[in-house]
Amino acid sequence: MSSLAVPSATFAPRRAWLTDLPVLLVAVVWGASYLAAKDITTARTVVAVLVLRFALVLPVLAVAGWRGLRSLTAAQWRGAGLLGLVLSGIFLLETYGVVHTSATNAGLIISLTMIFTPLAEAAVTRVRPPRAFLGAAALSVAGVVLLTQGGGFTAPSAGDLLMLLAALARTAHVLFMARIKAVQDADSLSLTAVQLGGAVGVFAVLAAVPGTGGAPWTVAADFGVREWTGLLFLSVFCTLFAFFVQMWAVRRTSPSRVSLLLGTEPLWAAAAGIALGGERLGALGLLGAVLVLAGTALGRRAAGA
């Protein structure tokens, strides 16, 4: 989900929690989204669930951002469409990944985006990152290695590798947003609507390809109360609610403060997986989780986030 780069707002410290609390709630629902996706999705229904998840909220975004959509230039449409293609790849990798690994692993591995992004930016700009950041990156990578070895030192699961690719794809998405000049001045709501529209288009095309699983309407017809509850949670809270809270909060506080609060997402992913999903990390996995969280926290501080 994209965030807006706007000037920091001045606010009374005693009222900061009024802004922080909804943002923290976004981090909580994003953390819980891995378990929710895992609960309602199988390898045969990934594409159908993605179509349903975003098709439910796309009309709301389109209506809310209609005026901005009409003012987008052709270059902005093309830039947002390209970002939508990358976004579709992120969600495909994440959803297939969480099907084949634990929700805890998924949430912690995807947090490596916070390490990968500054490293990729440094490679593009040819500016060497601080030693403290490189140390934090090494700590996070070591943590992921341990996290995926709950049953002893074995090859990471396919799901772990897919989540690692998803973290790299998220990094590419951030870099593209920063470097595609046409989209930098675009309205955030319109930009998000076009991206999600492009992603839904990709999912719809894939759903029509033989061998990619059941059709969205067929999968929806087979859903019970639990599946619909999970789908609505992913659509309404993890997409609509999360996006609008970011837009609201970043205008009342600083983007860095919002980013810091959202950075607690892997903590909530682990909490949901263990408390609600009955997942167990084991001694190596627990140590790995601690290293990932410590590494990403130190990395954010070293990068000035």
PDB file of C-alpha atoms in Angstrom:
ATOM      1  CA  MET A   1       0.000   0.000   0.000  1.00  0.00           C
ATOM      2  CA  SER A   2       1.454   3.329  -1.017  1.00  0.00           C
ATOM      3  CA  SER A   3       1.963   6.218   1.353  1.00  0.00           C
ATOM      4  CA  LEU A   4       2.001   9.921   0.635  1.00  0.00           C
ATOM      5  CA  ALA A   5       5.032  12.134   0.931  1.00  0.00           C
ATOM      6  CA  VAL A   6       3.624  15.283   2.471  1.00  0.00           C
ATOM      7  CA  PRO A   7       5.022  17.871   4.875  1.00  0.00           C
ATOM      8  CA  SER A   8       5.013  16.960   8.524  1.00  0.00           C
ATOM      9  CA  ALA A   9       2.060  18.272  10.468  1.00  0.00           C
ATOM     10  CA  THR A  10       2.325  20.022  13.798  1.00  0.00           C
ATOM     11  CA  PHE A  11       0.320  18.326  16.529  1.00  0.00           C
ATOM     12  CA  ALA A  12       0.113  18.359  20.298  1.00  0.00           C
ATOM     13  CA  PRO A  13       2.060  15.459  21.883  1.00  0.00           C
ATOM     14  CA  ARG A  14      -0.851  14.610  24.158  1.00  0.00           C
ATOM     15  CA  ARG A  15      -3.048  14.107  21.097  1.00  0.00           C
ATOM     16  CA  ALA A  16      -0.506  12.106  19.085  1.00  0.00           C
ATOM     17  CA  TRP A  17      -2.060   8.834  20.184  1.00  0.00           C
ATOM     18  CA  LEU A  18      -5.320   9.817  18.444  1.00  0.00           C
ATOM     19  CA  THR A  19      -3.421   9.614  15.155  1.00  0.00           C
ATOM     20  CA  ASP A  20      -1.085   6.791  16.153  1.00  0.00           C
ATOM     21  CA  LEU A  21      -3.819   4.394  17.255  1.00  0.00           C
ATOM     22  CA  PRO A  22      -5.546   3.998  13.844  1.00  0.00           C
ATOM     23  CA  VAL A  23      -2.145   3.604  12.127  1.00  0.00           C
ATOM     24  CA  LEU A  24      -1.142   0.976  14.660  1.00  0.00           C
ATOM     25  CA  LEU A  25      -4.449  -0.763  13.960  1.00  0.00           C
ATOM     26  CA  VAL A  26      -3.496  -0.872  10.273  1.00  0.00           C
ATOM     27  CA  ALA A  27      -0.246  -2.615  11.232  1.00  0.00           C
ATOM     28  CA  VAL A  28      -2.279  -5.090  13.298  1.00  0.00           C
ATOM     29  CA  VAL A  29      -4.701  -5.961  10.490  1.00  0.00           C
ATOM     30  CA  TRP A  30      -1.852  -6.219   7.982  1.00  0.00           C
ATOM     31  CA  GLY A  31      -0.073  -8.570  10.344  1.00  0.00           C
ATOM     32  CA  ALA A  32      -3.243 -10.648  10.700  1.00  0.00           C
ATOM     33  CA  SER A  33      -3.791 -10.651   6.925  1.00  0.00           C
ATOM     34  CA  TYR A  34      -1.261 -13.460   6.404  1.00  0.00           C
ATOM     35  CA  LEU A  35      -3.182 -15.797   8.650  1.00  0.00           C
ATOM     36  CA  ALA A  36      -6.495 -14.707   7.110  1.00  0.00           C
ATOM     37  CA  ALA A  37      -5.212 -15.317   3.580  1.00  0.00           C
ATOM     38  CA  LYS A  38      -3.800 -18.680   4.570  1.00  0.00           C
ATOM     39  CA  ASP A  39      -7.096 -19.655   6.196  1.00  0.00           C
ATOM     40  CA  ILE A  40      -9.298 -19.050   3.135  1.00  0.00           C
ATOM     41  CA  THR A  41      -6.874 -19.835   0.297  1.00  0.00           C
ATOM     42  CA  THR A  42      -5.495 -23.006  -1.235  1.00  0.00           C
ATOM     43  CA  ALA A  43      -3.042 -23.430  -4.089  1.00  0.00           C
ATOM     44  CA  ARG A  44      -6.054 -23.943  -6.401  1.00  0.00           C
ATOM     45  CA  THR A  45      -7.903 -20.795  -5.328  1.00  0.00           C
ATOM     46  CA  VAL A  46      -5.140 -18.171  -5.076  1.00  0.00           C
ATOM     47  CA  VAL A  47      -6.017 -16.331  -8.292  1.00  0.00           C
ATOM     48  CA  ALA A  48      -9.764 -16.476  -7.661  1.00  0.00           C
ATOM     49  CA  VAL A  49      -9.382 -15.112  -4.126  1.00  0.00           C
ATOM     50  CA  LEU A  50      -7.220 -12.248  -5.398  1.00  0.00           C
ATOM     51  CA  VAL A  51      -9.843 -11.345  -8.020  1.00  0.00           C
ATOM     52  CA  LEU A  52     -12.564 -11.344  -5.377  1.00  0.00           C
ATOM     53  CA  ARG A  53     -10.507  -9.477  -2.780  1.00  0.00           C
ATOM     54  CA  PHE A  54      -9.707  -6.489  -4.952  1.00  0.00           C
ATOM     55  CA  ALA A  55     -12.801  -6.472  -7.157  1.00  0.00           C
ATOM     56  CA  LEU A  56     -14.845  -5.859  -3.992  1.00  0.00           C
ATOM     57  CA  VAL A  57     -13.016  -2.626  -3.128  1.00  0.00           C
ATOM     58  CA  LEU A  58     -12.097  -1.306  -6.577  1.00  0.00           C
ATOM     59  CA  PRO A  59     -15.520   0.315  -7.241  1.00  0.00           C
ATOM     60  CA  VAL A  60     -15.284   2.225  -3.943  1.00  0.00           C
ATOM     61  CA  LEU A  61     -11.814   3.532  -4.810  1.00  0.00           C
ATOM     62  CA  ALA A  62     -12.922   4.433  -8.342  1.00  0.00           C
ATOM     63  CA  VAL A  63     -15.922   6.415  -7.093  1.00  0.00           C
ATOM     64  CA  ALA A  64     -13.921   8.150  -4.351  1.00  0.00           C
ATOM     65  CA  GLY A  65     -11.160   9.086  -6.769  1.00  0.00           C
ATOM     66  CA  TRP A  66     -13.263   9.727  -9.879  1.00  0.00           C
ATOM     67  CA  ARG A  67     -12.326  13.401 -10.171  1.00  0.00           C
ATOM     68  CA  GLY A  68      -8.638  12.606  -9.845  1.00  0.00           C
ATOM     69  CA  LEU A  69      -8.866   9.741 -12.323  1.00  0.00           C
ATOM     70  CA  ARG A  70     -10.334  12.068 -14.952  1.00  0.00           C
ATOM     71  CA  SER A  71      -7.408  14.465 -14.518  1.00  0.00           C
ATOM     72  CA  LEU A  72      -4.649  11.863 -14.970  1.00  0.00           C
ATOM     73  CA  THR A  73      -2.468  12.335 -18.033  1.00  0.00           C
ATOM     74  CA  ALA A  74      -1.690   9.537 -20.501  1.00  0.00           C
ATOM     75  CA  ALA A  75       1.825   9.275 -19.034  1.00  0.00           C
ATOM     76  CA  GLN A  76       0.405   8.935 -15.530  1.00  0.00           C
ATOM     77  CA  TRP A  77      -1.971   6.203 -16.663  1.00  0.00           C
ATOM     78  CA  ARG A  78       0.944   4.322 -18.243  1.00  0.00           C
ATOM     79  CA  GLY A  79       3.129   4.750 -15.163  1.00  0.00           C
ATOM     80  CA  ALA A  80       0.363   3.647 -12.794  1.00  0.00           C
ATOM     81  CA  GLY A  81      -0.440   0.718 -15.090  1.00  0.00           C
ATOM     82  CA  LEU A  82       3.183  -0.439 -14.939  1.00  0.00           C
ATOM     83  CA  LEU A  83       3.090  -0.202 -11.151  1.00  0.00           C
ATOM     84  CA  GLY A  84      -0.117  -2.237 -11.228  1.00  0.00           C
ATOM     85  CA  LEU A  85       1.684  -5.028 -13.070  1.00  0.00           C
ATOM     86  CA  VAL A  86       4.393  -5.083 -10.405  1.00  0.00           C
ATOM     87  CA  LEU A  87       1.728  -4.987  -7.703  1.00  0.00           C
ATOM     88  CA  SER A  88      -0.015  -7.999  -9.205  1.00  0.00           C
ATOM     89  CA  GLY A  89       3.259  -9.907  -9.037  1.00  0.00           C
ATOM     90  CA  ILE A  90       3.690  -8.948  -5.372  1.00  0.00           C
ATOM     91  CA  PHE A  91       0.257 -10.226  -4.389  1.00  0.00           C
ATOM     92  CA  LEU A  92       0.642 -13.419  -6.397  1.00  0.00           C
ATOM     93  CA  LEU A  93       3.990 -14.187  -4.769  1.00  0.00           C
ATOM     94  CA  GLU A  94       2.710 -13.297  -1.294  1.00  0.00           C
ATOM     95  CA  THR A  95      -0.487 -15.301  -1.564  1.00  0.00           C
ATOM     96  CA  TYR A  96       1.093 -18.397  -3.089  1.00  0.00           C
ATOM     97  CA  GLY A  97       3.886 -18.005  -0.536  1.00  0.00           C
ATOM     98  CA  VAL A  98       1.621 -17.891   2.511  1.00  0.00           C
ATOM     99  CA  VAL A  99      -0.213 -20.987   1.248  1.00  0.00           C
ATOM    100  CA  HIS A 100       3.070 -22.915   1.378  1.00  0.00           C
ATOM    101  CA  THR A 101       4.589 -21.555   4.585  1.00  0.00           C
ATOM    102  CA  SER A 102       3.408 -20.391   7.989  1.00  0.00           C
ATOM    103  CA  ALA A 103       1.750 -17.013   8.527  1.00  0.00           C
ATOM    104  CA  THR A 104       4.509 -16.220  11.035  1.00  0.00           C
ATOM    105  CA  ASN A 105       7.284 -16.901   8.532  1.00  0.00           C
ATOM    106  CA  ALA A 106       5.442 -14.954   5.834  1.00  0.00           C
ATOM    107  CA  GLY A 107       5.069 -11.819   7.934  1.00  0.00           C
ATOM    108  CA  LEU A 108       8.650 -11.866   9.159  1.00  0.00           C
ATOM    109  CA  ILE A 109      10.290 -12.648   5.811  1.00  0.00           C
ATOM    110  CA  ILE A 110       8.328  -9.928   4.000  1.00  0.00           C
ATOM    111  CA  SER A 111       9.662  -7.423   6.551  1.00  0.00           C
ATOM    112  CA  LEU A 112      13.047  -7.740   4.799  1.00  0.00           C
ATOM    113  CA  THR A 113      11.656  -5.175   2.349  1.00  0.00           C
ATOM    114  CA  MET A 114      12.720  -2.563   4.920  1.00  0.00           C
ATOM    115  CA  ILE A 115      16.306  -3.793   4.483  1.00  0.00           C
ATOM    116  CA  PHE A 116      16.232  -4.519   0.744  1.00  0.00           C
ATOM    117  CA  THR A 117      14.859  -1.106  -0.244  1.00  0.00           C
ATOM    118  CA  PRO A 118      17.708   1.051   1.120  1.00  0.00           C
ATOM    119  CA  LEU A 119      20.238  -1.471  -0.248  1.00  0.00           C
ATOM    120  CA  ALA A 120      18.653  -1.309  -3.703  1.00  0.00           C
ATOM    121  CA  GLU A 121      18.502   2.480  -3.556  1.00  0.00           C
ATOM    122  CA  ALA A 122      22.186   2.554  -2.615  1.00  0.00           C
ATOM    123  CA  ALA A 123      23.009   0.310  -5.584  1.00  0.00           C
ATOM    124  CA  VAL A 124      21.068   2.572  -7.955  1.00  0.00           C
ATOM    125  CA  THR A 125      22.546   5.808  -6.632  1.00  0.00           C
ATOM    126  CA  ARG A 126      25.998   4.257  -6.039  1.00  0.00           C
ATOM    127  CA  VAL A 127      26.085   5.619  -2.505  1.00  0.00           C
ATOM    128  CA  ARG A 128      27.467   3.156   0.013  1.00  0.00           C
ATOM    129  CA  PRO A 129      25.094   2.682   2.951  1.00  0.00           C
ATOM    130  CA  PRO A 130      26.418   3.177   6.526  1.00  0.00           C
ATOM    131  CA  ARG A 131      28.254   0.263   8.130  1.00  0.00           C
ATOM    132  CA  ALA A 132      25.598   0.140  10.838  1.00  0.00           C
ATOM    133  CA  PHE A 133      22.965  -0.491   8.185  1.00  0.00           C
ATOM    134  CA  LEU A 134      25.005  -3.245   6.535  1.00  0.00           C
ATOM    135  CA  GLY A 135      25.405  -4.886   9.927  1.00  0.00           C
ATOM    136  CA  ALA A 136      21.651  -4.683  10.503  1.00  0.00           C
ATOM    137  CA  ALA A 137      21.043  -6.208   7.063  1.00  0.00           C
ATOM    138  CA  ALA A 138      23.362  -9.120   7.852  1.00  0.00           C
ATOM    139  CA  LEU A 139      21.548  -9.618  11.158  1.00  0.00           C
ATOM    140  CA  SER A 140      18.170  -9.765   9.380  1.00  0.00           C
ATOM    141  CA  VAL A 141      19.375 -12.216   6.748  1.00  0.00           C
ATOM    142  CA  ALA A 142      20.833 -14.472   9.453  1.00  0.00           C
ATOM    143  CA  GLY A 143      17.498 -14.277  11.235  1.00  0.00           C
ATOM    144  CA  VAL A 144      15.590 -15.392   8.145  1.00  0.00           C
ATOM    145  CA  VAL A 145      17.950 -18.351   7.719  1.00  0.00           C
ATOM    146  CA  LEU A 146      17.260 -19.446  11.295  1.00  0.00           C
ATOM    147  CA  LEU A 147      13.545 -18.671  11.020  1.00  0.00           C
ATOM    148  CA  THR A 148      13.126 -21.170   8.206  1.00  0.00           C
ATOM    149  CA  GLN A 149      14.951 -23.927  10.108  1.00  0.00           C
ATOM    150  CA  GLY A 150      12.399 -24.785  12.800  1.00  0.00           C
ATOM    151  CA  GLY A 151      12.911 -28.508  12.273  1.00  0.00           C
ATOM    152  CA  GLY A 152      16.691 -28.378  11.886  1.00  0.00           C
ATOM    153  CA  PHE A 153      18.933 -27.150   9.096  1.00  0.00           C
ATOM    154  CA  THR A 154      17.072 -28.001   5.901  1.00  0.00           C
ATOM    155  CA  ALA A 155      16.318 -26.276   2.620  1.00  0.00           C
ATOM    156  CA  PRO A 156      13.808 -23.408   3.018  1.00  0.00           C
ATOM    157  CA  SER A 157      10.273 -24.278   1.941  1.00  0.00           C
ATOM    158  CA  ALA A 158       8.852 -23.146  -1.387  1.00  0.00           C
ATOM    159  CA  GLY A 159       6.655 -20.713   0.531  1.00  0.00           C
ATOM    160  CA  ASP A 160       9.657 -19.152   2.274  1.00  0.00           C
ATOM    161  CA  LEU A 161      11.369 -18.604  -1.079  1.00  0.00           C
ATOM    162  CA  LEU A 162       8.207 -17.110  -2.589  1.00  0.00           C
ATOM    163  CA  MET A 163       7.926 -14.675   0.323  1.00  0.00           C
ATOM    164  CA  LEU A 164      11.568 -13.721  -0.199  1.00  0.00           C
ATOM    165  CA  LEU A 165      10.804 -13.008  -3.870  1.00  0.00           C
ATOM    166  CA  ALA A 166       7.766 -11.007  -2.763  1.00  0.00           C
ATOM    167  CA  ALA A 167      10.007  -8.859  -0.545  1.00  0.00           C
ATOM    168  CA  LEU A 168      12.260  -8.212  -3.558  1.00  0.00           C
ATOM    169  CA  ALA A 169       9.198  -7.373  -5.678  1.00  0.00           C
ATOM    170  CA  ARG A 170       7.998  -4.918  -3.021  1.00  0.00           C
ATOM    171  CA  THR A 171      11.425  -3.314  -3.159  1.00  0.00           C
ATOM    172  CA  ALA A 172      11.150  -2.950  -6.943  1.00  0.00           C
ATOM    173  CA  HIS A 173       7.691  -1.410  -6.544  1.00  0.00           C
ATOM    174  CA  VAL A 174       9.020   1.226  -4.127  1.00  0.00           C
ATOM    175  CA  LEU A 175      11.926   2.076  -6.439  1.00  0.00           C
ATOM    176  CA  PHE A 176       9.642   2.343  -9.470  1.00  0.00           C
ATOM    177  CA  MET A 177       7.303   4.677  -7.594  1.00  0.00           C
ATOM    178  CA  ALA A 178      10.252   6.879  -6.691  1.00  0.00           C
ATOM    179  CA  ARG A 179      11.787   6.889 -10.166  1.00  0.00           C
ATOM    180  CA  ILE A 180       8.823   6.984 -12.567  1.00  0.00           C
ATOM    181  CA  LYS A 181       8.512  10.751 -12.871  1.00  0.00           C
ATOM    182  CA  ALA A 182       5.026  10.692 -14.374  1.00  0.00           C
ATOM    183  CA  VAL A 183       3.421   9.270 -11.224  1.00  0.00           C
ATOM    184  CA  GLN A 184       5.211  11.431  -8.669  1.00  0.00           C
ATOM    185  CA  ASP A 185       2.717  14.271  -8.994  1.00  0.00           C
ATOM    186  CA  ALA A 186      -0.336  12.044  -9.358  1.00  0.00           C
ATOM    187  CA  ASP A 187      -3.093  12.036  -6.774  1.00  0.00           C
ATOM    188  CA  SER A 188      -2.454   9.128  -4.397  1.00  0.00           C
ATOM    189  CA  LEU A 189      -6.044   7.902  -4.417  1.00  0.00           C
ATOM    190  CA  SER A 190      -6.200   7.849  -8.208  1.00  0.00           C
ATOM    191  CA  LEU A 191      -2.797   6.209  -8.435  1.00  0.00           C
ATOM    192  CA  THR A 192      -3.884   3.444  -6.068  1.00  0.00           C
ATOM    193  CA  ALA A 193      -7.150   2.885  -7.964  1.00  0.00           C
ATOM    194  CA  VAL A 194      -5.320   2.497 -11.283  1.00  0.00           C
ATOM    195  CA  GLN A 195      -2.745   0.153  -9.758  1.00  0.00           C
ATOM    196  CA  LEU A 196      -5.387  -2.072  -8.190  1.00  0.00           C
ATOM    197  CA  GLY A 197      -7.403  -1.980 -11.404  1.00  0.00           C
ATOM    198  CA  GLY A 198      -4.362  -3.146 -13.347  1.00  0.00           C
ATOM    199  CA  ALA A 199      -3.703  -5.884 -10.813  1.00  0.00           C
ATOM    200  CA  VAL A 200      -7.316  -7.093 -10.955  1.00  0.00           C
ATOM    201  CA  GLY A 201      -7.031  -7.174 -14.752  1.00  0.00           C
ATOM    202  CA  VAL A 202      -3.963  -9.410 -14.498  1.00  0.00           C
ATOM    203  CA  PHE A 203      -5.722 -11.704 -12.006  1.00  0.00           C
ATOM    204  CA  ALA A 204      -8.833 -11.900 -14.209  1.00  0.00           C
ATOM    205  CA  VAL A 205      -6.744 -12.899 -17.232  1.00  0.00           C
ATOM    206  CA  LEU A 206      -4.915 -15.537 -15.206  1.00  0.00           C
ATOM    207  CA  ALA A 207      -8.233 -16.857 -13.873  1.00  0.00           C
ATOM    208  CA  ALA A 208      -9.315 -17.527 -17.456  1.00  0.00           C
ATOM    209  CA  VAL A 209      -6.196 -19.592 -18.201  1.00  0.00           C
ATOM    210  CA  PRO A 210      -6.781 -23.357 -17.852  1.00  0.00           C
ATOM    211  CA  GLY A 211      -4.971 -24.910 -14.911  1.00  0.00           C
ATOM    212  CA  THR A 212      -4.895 -21.803 -12.701  1.00  0.00           C
ATOM    213  CA  GLY A 213      -7.711 -23.002 -10.452  1.00  0.00           C
ATOM    214  CA  GLY A 214     -11.427 -22.439 -10.146  1.00  0.00           C
ATOM    215  CA  ALA A 215     -13.231 -19.439 -11.595  1.00  0.00           C
ATOM    216  CA  PRO A 216     -13.812 -16.592  -9.085  1.00  0.00           C
ATOM    217  CA  TRP A 217     -17.602 -16.993  -9.157  1.00  0.00           C
ATOM    218  CA  THR A 218     -17.280 -20.745  -8.611  1.00  0.00           C
ATOM    219  CA  VAL A 219     -14.945 -20.254  -5.660  1.00  0.00           C
ATOM    220  CA  ALA A 220     -17.241 -17.569  -4.234  1.00  0.00           C
ATOM    221  CA  ALA A 221     -20.247 -19.882  -4.501  1.00  0.00           C
ATOM    222  CA  ASP A 222     -18.386 -22.514  -2.459  1.00  0.00           C
ATOM    223  CA  PHE A 223     -17.455 -20.057   0.290  1.00  0.00           C
ATOM    224  CA  GLY A 224     -19.064 -20.466   3.692  1.00  0.00           C
ATOM    225  CA  VAL A 225     -19.397 -17.897   6.463  1.00  0.00           C
ATOM    226  CA  ARG A 226     -15.774 -18.330   7.577  1.00  0.00           C
ATOM    227  CA  GLU A 227     -14.383 -17.805   4.074  1.00  0.00           C
ATOM    228  CA  TRP A 228     -16.566 -14.755   3.394  1.00  0.00           C
ATOM    229  CA  THR A 229     -15.597 -13.278   6.742  1.00  0.00           C
ATOM    230  CA  GLY A 230     -11.920 -13.721   5.902  1.00  0.00           C
ATOM    231  CA  LEU A 231     -12.372 -12.272   2.415  1.00  0.00           C
ATOM    232  CA  LEU A 232     -14.230  -9.219   3.709  1.00  0.00           C
ATOM    233  CA  PHE A 233     -11.523  -8.730   6.345  1.00  0.00           C
ATOM    234  CA  LEU A 234      -8.857  -8.725   3.613  1.00  0.00           C
ATOM    235  CA  SER A 235     -10.888  -6.424   1.358  1.00  0.00           C
ATOM    236  CA  VAL A 236     -12.416  -3.936   3.767  1.00  0.00           C
ATOM    237  CA  PHE A 237      -9.851  -3.715   6.566  1.00  0.00           C
ATOM    238  CA  CYS A 238      -6.538  -4.712   4.946  1.00  0.00           C
ATOM    239  CA  THR A 239      -7.172  -2.707   1.761  1.00  0.00           C
ATOM    240  CA  LEU A 240      -9.804   0.059   2.036  1.00  0.00           C
ATOM    241  CA  PHE A 241      -9.419   0.884   5.726  1.00  0.00           C
ATOM    242  CA  ALA A 242      -5.620   0.665   5.581  1.00  0.00           C
ATOM    243  CA  PHE A 243      -5.319   2.959   2.579  1.00  0.00           C
ATOM    244  CA  PHE A 244      -7.639   5.663   3.881  1.00  0.00           C
ATOM    245  CA  VAL A 245      -6.034   5.629   7.341  1.00  0.00           C
ATOM    246  CA  GLN A 246      -2.637   6.191   5.762  1.00  0.00           C
ATOM    247  CA  MET A 247      -3.978   9.109   3.730  1.00  0.00           C
ATOM    248  CA  TRP A 248      -5.602  10.573   6.848  1.00  0.00           C
ATOM    249  CA  ALA A 249      -2.705  10.012   9.241  1.00  0.00           C
ATOM    250  CA  VAL A 250       0.167  11.175   7.074  1.00  0.00           C
ATOM    251  CA  ARG A 251      -1.497  14.603   6.823  1.00  0.00           C
ATOM    252  CA  ARG A 252      -1.721  14.906  10.615  1.00  0.00           C
ATOM    253  CA  THR A 253       1.712  13.631  11.592  1.00  0.00           C
ATOM    254  CA  SER A 254       4.970  12.851   9.789  1.00  0.00           C
ATOM    255  CA  PRO A 255       5.470  10.182   7.093  1.00  0.00           C
ATOM    256  CA  SER A 256       8.373   8.841   9.176  1.00  0.00           C
ATOM    257  CA  ARG A 257       6.136   8.383  12.206  1.00  0.00           C
ATOM    258  CA  VAL A 258       3.538   6.556  10.115  1.00  0.00           C
ATOM    259  CA  SER A 259       6.252   4.363   8.581  1.00  0.00           C
ATOM    260  CA  LEU A 260       7.639   3.526  12.026  1.00  0.00           C
ATOM    261  CA  LEU A 261       4.232   2.411  13.305  1.00  0.00           C
ATOM    262  CA  LEU A 262       3.528   0.360  10.182  1.00  0.00           C
ATOM    263  CA  GLY A 263       6.933  -1.254  10.676  1.00  0.00           C
ATOM    264  CA  THR A 264       5.459  -3.206  13.603  1.00  0.00           C
ATOM    265  CA  GLU A 265       3.518  -5.357  11.082  1.00  0.00           C
ATOM    266  CA  PRO A 266       5.818  -8.419  11.423  1.00  0.00           C
ATOM    267  CA  LEU A 267       5.296  -8.408  15.187  1.00  0.00           C
ATOM    268  CA  TRP A 268       1.544  -8.712  14.698  1.00  0.00           C
ATOM    269  CA  ALA A 269       1.994 -11.349  11.992  1.00  0.00           C
ATOM    270  CA  ALA A 270       3.968 -13.479  14.417  1.00  0.00           C
ATOM    271  CA  ALA A 271       1.478 -12.831  17.220  1.00  0.00           C
ATOM    272  CA  ALA A 272      -1.493 -13.822  15.040  1.00  0.00           C
ATOM    273  CA  GLY A 273       0.230 -16.932  13.707  1.00  0.00           C
ATOM    274  CA  ILE A 274       1.199 -18.163  17.160  1.00  0.00           C
ATOM    275  CA  ALA A 275      -1.850 -17.086  19.182  1.00  0.00           C
ATOM    276  CA  LEU A 276      -4.611 -17.717  16.618  1.00  0.00           C
ATOM    277  CA  GLY A 277      -3.044 -20.099  14.119  1.00  0.00           C
ATOM    278  CA  GLY A 278      -1.411 -22.448  16.605  1.00  0.00           C
ATOM    279  CA  GLU A 279       1.957 -22.086  14.880  1.00  0.00           C
ATOM    280  CA  ARG A 280       5.198 -22.909  16.679  1.00  0.00           C
ATOM    281  CA  LEU A 281       8.612 -21.509  15.893  1.00  0.00           C
ATOM    282  CA  GLY A 282      10.911 -23.769  17.892  1.00  0.00           C
ATOM    283  CA  ALA A 283      14.164 -22.561  19.442  1.00  0.00           C
ATOM    284  CA  LEU A 284      15.914 -21.799  16.137  1.00  0.00           C
ATOM    285  CA  GLY A 285      12.833 -20.139  14.694  1.00  0.00           C
ATOM    286  CA  LEU A 286      12.340 -17.994  17.793  1.00  0.00           C
ATOM    287  CA  LEU A 287      15.949 -16.857  17.672  1.00  0.00           C
ATOM    288  CA  GLY A 288      15.550 -16.110  13.970  1.00  0.00           C
ATOM    289  CA  ALA A 289      12.407 -14.059  14.593  1.00  0.00           C
ATOM    290  CA  VAL A 290      14.216 -11.994  17.224  1.00  0.00           C
ATOM    291  CA  LEU A 291      17.130 -11.378  14.833  1.00  0.00           C
ATOM    292  CA  VAL A 292      14.801 -10.343  11.993  1.00  0.00           C
ATOM    293  CA  LEU A 293      12.934  -7.884  14.189  1.00  0.00           C
ATOM    294  CA  ALA A 294      16.136  -6.515  15.691  1.00  0.00           C
ATOM    295  CA  GLY A 295      17.808  -6.233  12.300  1.00  0.00           C
ATOM    296  CA  THR A 296      14.909  -4.412  10.650  1.00  0.00           C
ATOM    297  CA  ALA A 297      14.541  -2.048  13.623  1.00  0.00           C
ATOM    298  CA  LEU A 298      18.270  -1.245  13.648  1.00  0.00           C
ATOM    299  CA  GLY A 299      18.271  -0.949   9.860  1.00  0.00           C
ATOM    300  CA  ARG A 300      15.437   1.574   9.904  1.00  0.00           C
ATOM    301  CA  ARG A 301      17.281   3.635  12.497  1.00  0.00           C
ATOM    302  CA  ALA A 302      20.572   3.489  10.567  1.00  0.00           C
ATOM    303  CA  ALA A 303      18.780   4.485   7.344  1.00  0.00           C
ATOM    304  CA  GLY A 304      17.112   7.400   9.108  1.00  0.00           C
ATOM    305  CA  ALA A 305      13.569   6.020   8.765  1.00  0.00           C
TER     306      ALA A 305
END
